[in-house]
XYZ file of C-alpha atoms in Angstrom:
697
model
C 33.680 69.976 -3.054
C 36.811 68.382 -4.479
C 37.224 64.801 -3.772
C 40.861 64.144 -2.960
C 41.269 60.478 -3.475
C 45.011 60.905 -2.843
C 45.629 63.114 0.450
C 49.220 63.047 0.175
C 49.247 64.672 -3.419
C 47.089 67.714 -1.875
C 49.919 68.426 0.446
C 51.966 69.708 -2.433
C 49.232 71.874 -3.941
C 49.543 75.662 -3.588
C 47.337 77.243 -1.107
C 44.241 78.450 -3.090
C 42.965 80.909 -0.411
C 43.843 83.263 2.608
C 43.810 81.416 5.937
C 40.823 83.794 7.085
C 38.823 82.479 3.901
C 39.765 78.818 4.679
C 38.639 79.354 8.378
C 35.296 80.814 6.970
C 34.873 77.838 4.707
C 35.561 75.373 7.730
C 33.036 77.153 9.881
C 30.562 77.032 6.937
C 31.011 73.187 6.767
C 30.524 72.908 10.487
C 27.388 74.943 10.421
C 26.155 72.437 7.779
C 27.197 69.659 9.924
C 25.232 70.763 12.885
C 22.045 71.374 10.740
C 22.506 67.753 9.240
C 22.773 66.296 12.683
C 19.789 68.127 13.759
C 17.922 66.733 10.929
C 19.238 63.372 11.632
C 17.937 63.621 15.196
C 14.460 64.490 13.814
C 14.505 61.306 11.618
C 15.584 59.084 14.725
C 12.647 60.443 16.574
C 10.510 59.452 13.718
C 12.136 55.961 13.705
C 10.951 55.748 17.426
C 7.293 56.914 16.617
C 7.406 54.238 13.862
C 8.665 51.337 16.085
C 5.902 52.333 18.579
C 3.371 51.106 16.122
C 5.314 47.927 15.311
C 6.929 44.914 17.045
C 10.449 46.392 16.328
C 12.579 46.959 19.317
C 14.978 49.745 20.004
C 18.057 48.384 18.458
C 18.533 46.371 15.312
C 22.199 45.490 15.253
C 21.962 43.773 11.703
C 20.801 47.076 10.372
C 23.698 48.932 12.105
C 26.323 46.521 10.779
C 24.958 47.063 7.327
C 24.958 50.762 7.724
C 28.438 50.988 9.018
C 29.941 48.773 6.295
C 28.337 50.906 3.575
C 29.680 54.090 5.532
C 33.088 52.656 5.784
C 33.318 51.705 2.050
C 32.043 55.228 1.051
C 34.633 56.693 3.415
C 37.371 54.826 2.004
C 36.320 55.939 -1.644
C 36.577 59.410 0.012
C 39.961 58.986 1.439
C 38.700 58.587 5.006
C 40.056 55.998 7.357
C 37.701 53.122 8.519
C 38.521 53.749 12.156
C 37.571 57.540 11.827
C 34.219 56.785 10.016
C 33.522 54.024 12.543
C 34.274 56.299 15.745
C 32.192 59.011 14.316
C 29.171 57.049 13.431
C 29.238 55.143 16.763
C 28.636 58.434 18.432
C 25.943 59.357 15.920
C 24.311 55.992 16.435
C 24.480 56.176 20.228
C 22.872 59.381 20.157
C 19.944 58.141 17.880
C 19.447 55.290 20.494
C 19.375 57.724 23.301
C 16.930 59.770 21.479
C 14.465 56.848 20.918
C 15.148 55.477 24.542
C 14.065 58.738 25.952
C 11.036 58.868 23.734
C 9.915 55.276 24.880
C 10.666 56.035 28.426
C 8.610 59.326 28.349
C 5.693 57.533 26.779
C 5.660 54.721 29.380
C 6.079 57.216 32.278
C 3.911 60.289 31.261
C 3.556 61.210 34.883
C 7.246 62.515 34.849
C 7.158 66.100 33.774
C 10.449 66.950 32.160
C 9.503 70.803 32.394
C 9.132 70.515 36.104
C 12.256 71.593 38.328
C 14.178 68.461 39.570
C 15.720 68.282 42.914
C 18.580 65.736 42.832
C 20.377 64.441 46.075
C 24.090 63.720 45.820
C 27.066 63.184 47.896
C 29.166 66.053 48.487
C 27.436 68.690 46.225
C 29.085 70.479 43.238
C 32.351 69.045 42.098
C 31.882 65.447 43.601
C 32.011 62.573 41.097
C 28.325 62.138 42.036
C 27.571 65.673 40.876
C 29.155 64.995 37.373
C 27.454 61.684 36.991
C 24.168 63.338 37.695
C 24.743 66.032 35.128
C 25.687 63.312 32.703
C 22.304 61.365 33.429
C 19.919 64.451 33.477
C 20.950 66.059 30.296
C 17.463 66.747 29.276
C 16.606 70.327 30.302
C 19.750 70.739 32.476
C 18.613 74.219 33.532
C 15.809 72.410 35.665
C 18.431 70.566 37.780
C 18.910 71.631 41.421
C 21.467 69.544 43.256
C 21.317 68.947 46.958
C 24.733 68.250 48.510
C 24.850 65.558 51.360
C 27.530 64.500 53.736
C 26.900 60.748 53.595
C 25.051 58.174 51.552
C 22.430 57.719 54.373
C 21.531 61.534 54.118
C 21.354 61.137 50.102
C 18.661 58.433 50.722
C 16.698 60.112 53.473
C 16.293 63.428 51.482
C 14.436 61.462 48.926
C 12.347 59.454 51.364
C 11.266 62.605 53.128
C 10.437 64.378 49.790
C 13.161 66.851 49.891
C 14.392 65.730 46.705
C 12.897 63.713 43.750
C 16.086 61.589 42.906
C 18.971 60.150 44.689
C 22.241 59.502 42.693
C 24.502 56.798 44.358
C 27.729 55.151 43.512
C 27.139 51.344 43.708
C 30.306 49.818 42.131
C 33.658 50.687 40.548
C 35.875 48.863 38.143
C 38.867 49.154 40.412
C 37.468 48.839 44.008
C 34.297 46.736 43.397
C 31.009 47.148 45.067
C 30.243 50.008 47.562
C 28.994 48.221 50.550
C 27.491 50.994 52.465
C 25.170 51.855 49.560
C 24.107 48.083 49.061
C 23.256 47.993 52.691
C 21.140 51.108 52.491
C 19.299 49.940 49.355
C 18.125 46.927 51.107
C 16.247 48.958 53.878
C 14.966 51.848 51.858
C 11.679 52.233 50.240
C 13.248 54.045 47.134
C 13.299 52.237 43.769
C 16.008 52.237 41.196
C 14.944 53.904 37.965
C 18.038 54.287 36.023
C 21.950 54.032 35.925
C 24.913 56.181 34.748
C 28.407 54.887 34.145
C 30.860 57.614 34.498
C 34.557 57.428 33.855
C 36.705 58.546 36.948
C 40.025 60.196 36.358
C 41.637 60.934 39.600
C 44.116 63.711 39.850
C 46.227 65.259 42.599
C 45.191 68.779 42.969
C 46.195 71.700 45.093
C 46.647 75.398 45.211
C 48.667 77.214 42.520
C 52.447 77.036 43.179
C 52.215 73.737 45.274
C 55.219 71.467 45.164
C 54.704 67.888 45.455
C 57.600 67.502 47.915
C 55.970 69.943 50.272
C 52.744 68.173 50.545
C 52.169 66.868 54.086
C 48.522 65.622 53.759
C 46.167 64.321 51.142
C 42.621 64.712 51.597
C 40.157 62.376 49.714
C 37.046 60.106 49.988
C 37.669 56.453 51.178
C 36.541 55.011 47.774
C 38.999 57.306 45.892
C 41.657 56.206 48.333
C 41.174 52.584 47.488
C 41.281 53.259 43.746
C 44.572 55.212 44.105
C 46.230 53.000 46.659
C 49.281 52.289 44.659
C 50.033 55.930 44.229
C 49.259 56.650 48.033
C 51.542 53.723 48.936
C 54.661 55.806 47.745
C 53.638 58.840 49.701
C 55.459 57.549 52.952
C 55.670 60.778 54.852
C 52.220 62.140 53.654
C 49.106 61.858 56.028
C 45.821 60.489 54.356
C 42.976 62.534 55.665
C 39.657 60.979 54.671
C 36.670 63.296 53.871
C 32.874 62.768 53.051
C 33.498 63.231 49.406
C 35.947 64.422 46.832
C 34.267 67.853 46.947
C 34.822 68.278 50.555
C 38.377 67.508 50.178
C 38.715 70.040 47.239
C 36.949 72.701 49.394
C 39.157 72.046 52.303
C 42.319 72.506 50.333
C 40.860 75.653 48.672
C 40.121 77.054 51.992
C 43.166 75.721 53.655
C 44.552 79.113 54.953
C 41.494 79.463 57.305
C 40.262 76.030 58.183
C 43.643 74.220 58.844
C 45.293 75.181 62.379
C 48.693 74.353 61.240
C 49.457 77.194 59.031
C 52.705 75.397 57.748
C 51.037 72.360 56.584
C 50.606 71.933 52.723
C 47.413 70.052 51.703
C 46.346 68.474 48.389
C 43.262 66.618 47.356
C 42.396 63.496 45.116
C 39.641 64.516 42.936
C 39.070 65.199 39.217
C 40.299 67.985 36.836
C 36.896 69.453 36.616
C 36.682 69.690 40.448
C 40.064 71.494 40.443
C 38.511 73.999 38.053
C 35.492 74.582 40.161
C 37.524 75.087 43.301
C 40.013 77.350 41.747
C 42.750 74.700 42.134
C 45.654 73.304 39.880
C 46.108 69.665 38.720
C 49.522 68.683 40.319
C 49.472 65.201 38.903
C 46.983 63.437 36.442
C 46.074 59.673 36.031
C 47.031 58.533 39.567
C 44.356 55.623 39.707
C 45.538 51.981 39.922
C 43.859 51.285 36.740
C 43.637 53.611 33.704
C 40.089 52.412 32.711
C 38.458 53.489 36.009
C 34.671 53.565 35.799
C 32.003 54.102 38.604
C 28.477 52.802 38.099
C 25.956 55.010 39.728
C 22.127 54.161 40.372
C 19.303 56.644 40.178
C 16.667 56.013 42.871
C 13.294 57.607 43.325
C 10.400 57.266 45.714
C 8.164 56.617 42.696
C 9.007 53.313 40.943
C 9.533 53.797 37.176
C 8.592 51.744 34.324
C 10.873 50.362 31.595
C 9.516 50.119 28.102
C 9.841 46.552 26.483
C 11.239 48.177 23.436
C 14.254 48.961 25.359
C 17.188 46.724 26.473
C 16.601 46.868 30.211
C 18.281 45.640 33.564
C 16.344 44.464 36.652
C 18.114 44.831 40.121
C 16.925 42.560 43.010
C 18.199 41.328 46.356
C 17.446 37.866 47.685
C 18.304 35.499 50.555
C 18.182 31.644 50.205
C 17.870 28.913 52.666
C 20.840 27.658 54.524
C 20.536 24.071 52.869
C 23.359 22.993 50.604
C 22.880 24.101 46.951
C 20.270 26.627 47.828
C 21.906 29.391 45.894
C 22.786 27.165 42.905
C 19.270 26.024 42.790
C 18.192 29.755 42.469
C 20.743 30.702 39.915
C 19.803 27.647 37.662
C 16.212 29.327 37.131
C 18.042 32.076 35.167
C 20.171 29.539 33.281
C 17.091 27.745 32.168
C 15.418 30.908 30.976
C 18.588 31.979 29.214
C 18.518 35.139 31.199
C 22.048 36.808 31.603
C 23.185 37.831 35.205
C 25.506 40.852 34.886
C 26.275 41.123 38.550
C 26.109 38.923 41.763
C 27.282 40.487 45.035
C 26.868 39.052 48.633
C 26.576 41.037 51.682
C 26.248 39.657 55.373
C 22.792 39.828 56.935
C 22.843 41.775 60.092
C 21.787 39.762 63.249
C 22.354 36.527 61.232
C 26.023 35.439 61.554
C 27.380 33.800 58.381
C 24.147 34.105 56.488
C 24.309 36.319 53.155
C 22.043 38.601 51.092
C 22.659 38.324 47.419
C 22.243 41.381 45.140
C 21.582 40.475 41.234
C 21.511 42.527 38.191
C 19.906 40.725 35.246
C 19.358 41.584 31.631
C 15.700 41.772 31.059
C 12.548 43.689 31.823
C 10.491 42.721 34.738
C 7.302 42.860 32.349
C 8.745 40.266 30.097
C 7.069 37.008 30.534
C 10.373 35.015 31.000
C 11.563 37.351 33.686
C 8.363 37.344 35.466
C 7.948 33.676 35.604
C 11.586 33.301 36.859
C 11.191 35.838 39.598
C 7.850 33.914 40.746
C 9.957 30.777 40.736
C 12.291 32.307 43.081
C 9.579 33.115 45.673
C 9.245 29.412 45.941
C 12.797 28.793 46.693
C 13.954 31.893 48.570
C 13.143 33.313 52.027
C 13.402 36.969 50.827
C 13.124 38.531 47.172
C 12.820 42.133 46.742
C 12.991 43.844 43.205
C 14.985 47.051 43.699
C 14.022 48.369 40.180
C 13.794 47.838 36.483
C 15.201 50.482 34.126
C 16.976 50.851 30.653
C 20.644 50.057 30.445
C 22.759 53.366 30.132
C 25.134 52.206 27.623
C 25.173 49.630 24.720
C 28.227 47.960 23.321
C 28.963 49.632 20.104
C 28.362 47.636 16.898
C 31.510 45.860 15.670
C 32.424 44.619 12.229
C 34.106 41.677 11.273
C 37.032 41.698 8.642
C 34.606 40.332 6.133
C 31.932 42.972 6.783
C 34.512 45.530 6.503
C 35.246 44.368 3.113
C 31.716 43.517 1.961
C 28.553 45.314 2.499
C 25.347 43.442 2.860
C 21.695 44.315 1.716
C 20.117 46.992 3.853
C 17.069 45.323 4.917
C 15.167 46.151 8.183
C 14.067 42.635 9.582
C 10.787 42.840 11.616
C 11.116 41.295 14.961
C 9.241 38.020 15.460
C 7.249 38.087 18.616
C 6.386 35.192 20.601
C 2.659 35.073 21.696
C 1.894 33.548 24.911
C -1.303 32.047 25.932
C -3.670 33.965 28.118
C -2.823 33.150 31.857
C -5.544 31.523 33.695
C -7.204 33.476 36.460
C -5.288 33.608 39.682
C -6.314 33.922 43.334
C -6.174 37.432 44.802
C -3.717 35.839 47.335
C -1.647 34.112 44.684
C 1.825 34.040 46.475
C 0.275 32.675 49.488
C -1.567 29.895 47.707
C -0.991 26.301 47.311
C -1.229 26.564 43.523
C 1.690 29.003 43.652
C 3.744 26.831 45.950
C 2.545 23.140 46.629
C 5.213 22.620 49.153
C 5.056 23.645 52.796
C 7.013 26.767 53.544
C 9.486 26.162 56.453
C 10.606 29.254 58.374
C 14.031 28.994 59.960
C 15.532 31.611 62.562
C 18.592 30.981 64.386
C 18.228 27.162 63.889
C 14.617 27.000 64.931
C 12.211 25.768 62.214
C 8.514 26.485 62.031
C 6.307 24.493 59.418
C 6.436 21.252 57.671
C 6.352 18.371 60.096
C 7.622 20.618 63.049
C 5.373 21.491 66.063
C 6.838 24.645 67.606
C 5.985 26.381 70.725
C 6.335 30.063 71.252
C 5.810 31.219 74.770
C 6.365 33.963 77.248
C 4.549 36.820 78.946
C 1.937 39.098 77.348
C 3.976 42.041 78.103
C 7.655 42.518 78.916
C 7.222 44.198 82.363
C 10.770 44.202 83.866
C 14.173 42.781 83.270
C 13.733 40.165 86.023
C 10.338 39.065 84.799
C 11.279 38.354 81.272
C 14.617 36.840 82.257
C 12.625 34.429 84.498
C 10.140 33.603 81.742
C 12.947 32.990 79.266
C 14.610 30.711 81.549
C 11.492 28.643 82.239
C 10.568 28.479 78.596
C 13.974 27.272 77.600
C 14.092 24.720 80.338
C 10.850 23.118 79.283
C 11.298 22.796 75.549
C 9.813 26.128 74.061
C 12.112 27.202 71.287
C 10.707 30.860 70.576
C 10.486 33.580 73.364
C 7.477 35.986 72.998
C 6.978 39.269 74.958
C 4.977 42.412 74.011
C 6.865 45.725 74.193
C 4.311 47.867 72.213
C 0.875 47.000 73.300
C -2.335 47.614 71.667
C -4.807 47.922 74.380
C -8.790 48.461 74.231
C -8.503 51.082 76.994
C -6.104 54.097 76.784
C -5.420 53.827 80.491
C -4.197 50.181 80.322
C -0.366 49.240 80.296
C 0.945 50.195 76.871
C 4.187 48.363 77.234
C 8.002 49.504 78.005
C 8.390 50.266 74.363
C 12.217 50.055 73.310
C 13.267 49.415 77.053
C 11.236 46.373 77.092
C 12.728 45.433 73.620
C 16.316 45.547 75.031
C 15.253 43.392 77.911
C 13.848 40.688 75.728
C 16.585 40.763 73.312
C 19.078 40.175 76.245
C 16.657 37.374 77.610
C 16.743 35.741 74.282
C 20.502 36.010 73.822
C 21.002 34.623 77.267
C 18.911 31.568 76.855
C 19.648 30.970 72.998
C 16.089 31.626 71.851
C 15.035 33.751 69.018
C 12.461 36.322 70.007
C 9.198 37.708 68.737
C 7.370 41.002 69.456
C 4.637 43.112 68.143
C 5.076 46.019 65.884
C 2.243 48.584 65.679
C 3.697 51.577 63.703
C 5.400 51.712 60.341
C 8.001 54.168 61.756
C 8.996 51.456 64.274
C 9.432 48.582 61.763
C 13.217 49.128 60.787
C 14.302 49.889 64.326
C 12.445 46.767 65.903
C 13.554 44.724 63.006
C 17.280 45.425 63.878
C 16.888 43.648 67.260
C 13.959 41.277 67.014
C 14.273 38.007 65.341
C 10.535 37.873 64.293
C 7.844 40.603 64.224
C 4.261 40.128 64.898
C 1.229 41.873 63.217
C -1.618 41.668 65.904
C -5.223 40.961 65.105
C -6.260 44.647 65.310
C -3.624 45.472 62.680
C -4.424 42.498 60.205
C -5.704 44.979 57.620
C -3.361 47.885 58.376
C -2.024 47.846 54.950
C 0.629 50.373 55.301
C 2.050 48.282 58.185
C 1.731 45.188 55.974
C 3.846 46.651 53.214
C 6.245 48.019 55.742
C 7.072 44.532 57.161
C 7.145 43.078 53.848
C 10.244 45.143 52.879
C 12.266 43.632 55.765
C 14.203 40.364 55.786
C 12.645 39.012 59.193
C 9.880 36.442 59.621
C 6.333 37.817 60.290
C 3.651 36.151 62.246
C 0.273 37.599 60.954
C -2.761 37.251 63.389
C -6.285 36.769 62.126
C -8.461 39.870 62.723
C -11.159 39.751 65.258
C -13.974 39.459 62.570
C -11.842 38.557 59.537
C -12.671 35.576 57.033
C -9.915 33.253 56.152
C -9.718 34.735 52.571
C -9.338 38.203 54.123
C -6.407 36.736 56.342
C -4.623 35.278 53.207
C -5.110 38.515 51.353
C -3.475 40.429 54.310
C -0.553 38.057 54.067
C -0.393 38.594 50.258
C 0.284 42.338 51.046
C 3.392 41.107 53.023
C 4.487 38.509 50.484
C 4.158 40.956 47.494
C 6.685 43.360 48.941
C 9.384 40.568 48.912
C 9.301 39.044 52.446
C 8.300 35.352 51.954
C 8.737 34.508 55.551
C 5.212 34.668 56.759
C 3.198 32.437 58.973
C -0.430 32.770 60.132
C -1.957 32.585 63.640
C -5.577 31.710 64.491
C -6.307 33.495 67.645
C -10.175 33.394 67.948
C -12.901 35.513 66.264
C -15.905 37.177 67.747
C -19.225 35.374 67.556
C -22.493 35.611 69.381
C -21.025 33.285 71.933
C -19.691 34.826 75.120
C -18.699 31.759 77.215
C -15.041 32.661 76.232
C -13.273 35.785 75.309
C -13.392 34.804 71.474
C -14.440 31.661 69.677
C -11.449 29.463 68.689
C -11.920 28.456 65.107
C -9.934 25.273 65.203
C -11.628 24.326 61.681
C -9.506 27.210 60.195
C -6.315 25.111 60.595
C -7.073 22.245 58.049
C -8.761 24.717 55.764
C -5.809 26.946 55.773
C -3.354 24.245 55.231
C -5.404 23.222 52.051
C -5.321 26.911 50.981
C -1.872 27.973 51.649
C 1.756 26.691 51.956
C 2.307 29.098 54.782
C 2.802 27.757 58.433
C -0.198 28.097 60.627
C -0.141 28.272 64.341
C -2.775 28.696 67.116
C -2.839 31.391 70.071
C -5.223 29.624 72.554
C -4.511 32.120 75.146
C -6.245 35.161 73.557
C -8.817 32.682 72.015
C -10.483 31.560 75.250
C -9.073 34.160 77.686
C -9.142 31.583 80.717
C -6.133 29.844 81.734
C -7.908 26.570 82.788
C -9.255 26.372 78.974
C -5.923 27.202 77.533
C -4.377 23.685 78.068
C -7.123 21.623 76.321
C -7.264 23.938 73.346
C -3.592 23.887 73.105
C -3.732 20.190 72.705
C -6.521 20.378 70.229
C -4.527 22.781 68.071
C -1.812 20.163 67.835
C -4.451 17.459 67.108
C -5.911 19.250 64.177
C -2.725 19.654 62.547
C -1.371 23.171 63.623
C 2.275 23.869 63.057
C 2.617 25.385 66.543
C 1.143 27.097 69.290
C 1.828 30.638 71.049
C 1.164 30.393 74.780
C 1.348 33.071 77.485
C 2.566 32.228 81.038
C 3.638 34.593 83.853
C 5.616 34.168 87.272
C 2.676 35.792 89.034
C -0.425 36.025 86.672
C -2.585 37.804 89.353
C -0.217 40.733 89.171
C 0.250 40.709 85.502
C 0.159 44.197 83.817
C -1.936 42.686 80.880
C -4.011 39.720 80.228
C -3.450 38.126 83.606
C -6.507 35.723 83.626
C -5.214 34.001 80.519
C -1.587 33.398 81.620
C -0.555 30.003 82.765
C 1.469 29.702 85.853
C 4.900 28.192 85.684
C 3.910 24.766 86.696
C 0.873 24.793 84.244
C 3.080 25.662 81.461
C 5.606 22.804 82.338
C 2.777 20.438 82.770
C 1.462 21.483 79.097
C 4.886 20.981 77.659
C 5.113 17.428 79.198
C 1.664 16.677 77.553
C 2.615 17.897 74.174
C 6.160 16.430 74.232
C 6.003 13.203 76.303
C 9.750 12.673 76.027
C 10.359 15.840 77.853
C 10.587 15.110 81.579
């Protein structure tokens, strides 16, 4: 091939061949380029296999800089501009990194079958931005992809939770309009894990039927996020109605079928969507680039029911959500942990916590792998400082910044030497307790749980009181009033009752929950009630301030995991025949899911003694306080089962150092629908509170 060092002089040369011959020559070169790119891909895969056996990580930017400098110099010698060579090889290097990334991810996640049909849940179906982002992410074996279109984000998540789809693709933030709050709120309460991300360039257009004139448009259909991103353009459409749809695909479909779906045949409709969407629905682009910002990108997360693993060879991101205490500097104290470990935070987003006015939940993205010792230790420190910590996922970053050369590097190439990564070897960790997060070794300071201004733990002695069961609106209101007037700060009442006999009163269920919520609001008391079923956890948590896991469910591990994923305090009762270590391991199930607001309850255990309902193990209190930082309370009502014995045992619980007690009382114990013999009468409860708090008259 002739090397034209002076391209301009080549323009004056006679044409050596016919145009058809020239095109044949170009085709041949293109075929050769395709073959060369294929061979380069094979070599990139071999690089990954080599790195698998060494300490080398995915990307060596020094090597990339050296390569680019040499290629640019070679290009200049051949009459090629540096920018042309750089853009070309940025794409090639990015492809090489993608191949190596996929190799490492497939190795660490062997259970993911790439040959299996993939069902992917998206908002809006074919033609939506979620559809194009999903196509871009799932490029491997695209013929295996089946897309399930949904009308809203909640449905996108539900289809994966229910097993109808394997993956959910959700937009989470945009460079123009910021975070998508609805998605953040849904991710907090879902069991799905983030396994990947995709960044998609959004290019909004105004699209309509062929022949549509801009001045004739009476309504523009689009998704709320697209409306926000094109707000400047829309502001000039003073006489045009904006009609919000579930997705941009829905909007395009409505315009495409406007003759049959719009009652006003004279109306002229258009939609805001992409150029690709217009083609799918047989529409024309009426105006291009109508977004507020030219560089308009949306970041999508890919979520799955099965948590993925991220290779330590790859640049990774970890997403988590946390809530801190309400003391001054609590957020700053948490963020300093990342600074001290030199971990970069790429995102910090706050969202209000439902049911807790003026309290915030924080969403963070950090650069790092959850398996990295620095990240792991930082997250462990967070569990000491925060009320709630949930890791939403760890996954490879989608796009890496292209390697840039300095002017000096453009002029001079350096030696092409691959430098092995120097790894830091950490000492073998010492053996940990099976209930590590609950242990004193993990957190030497007492955990203090605070809800609606009421504190439990530390030097506080808290009384939780109320009836065994919520029996009626009037009954729970009377109990709440009495409890509040005599110094009790947390209202209890069972709405779902686990009973030994199937014929006993099982509770008023959600009707009772509505009653106790209203009673708590009326008398300014946080409420606690028992949850028995995993399917009820989210719904009850929306109304109750604290959840109770009863003795019979202490080792219901599915239920423990479920309450571990909510941001509400949980009281865990000791099982009927459980050791203290078993109790602490049960608490660990909750803590390990991210909910660090757990307190324990000693309620008596079964022994050979039958003089009382159970044997109240008061020795458990000082032992538990040595073993764990979690608050420990006592339930003397269920322990002894006789109201005349409840009061002395309640006083004894305070004497041995319990952080509080839970007492049952009832307006008319003889007519109580559950556990009447152990319920104190109103005057007995009042006397107990005077004995426990002499200052209360």
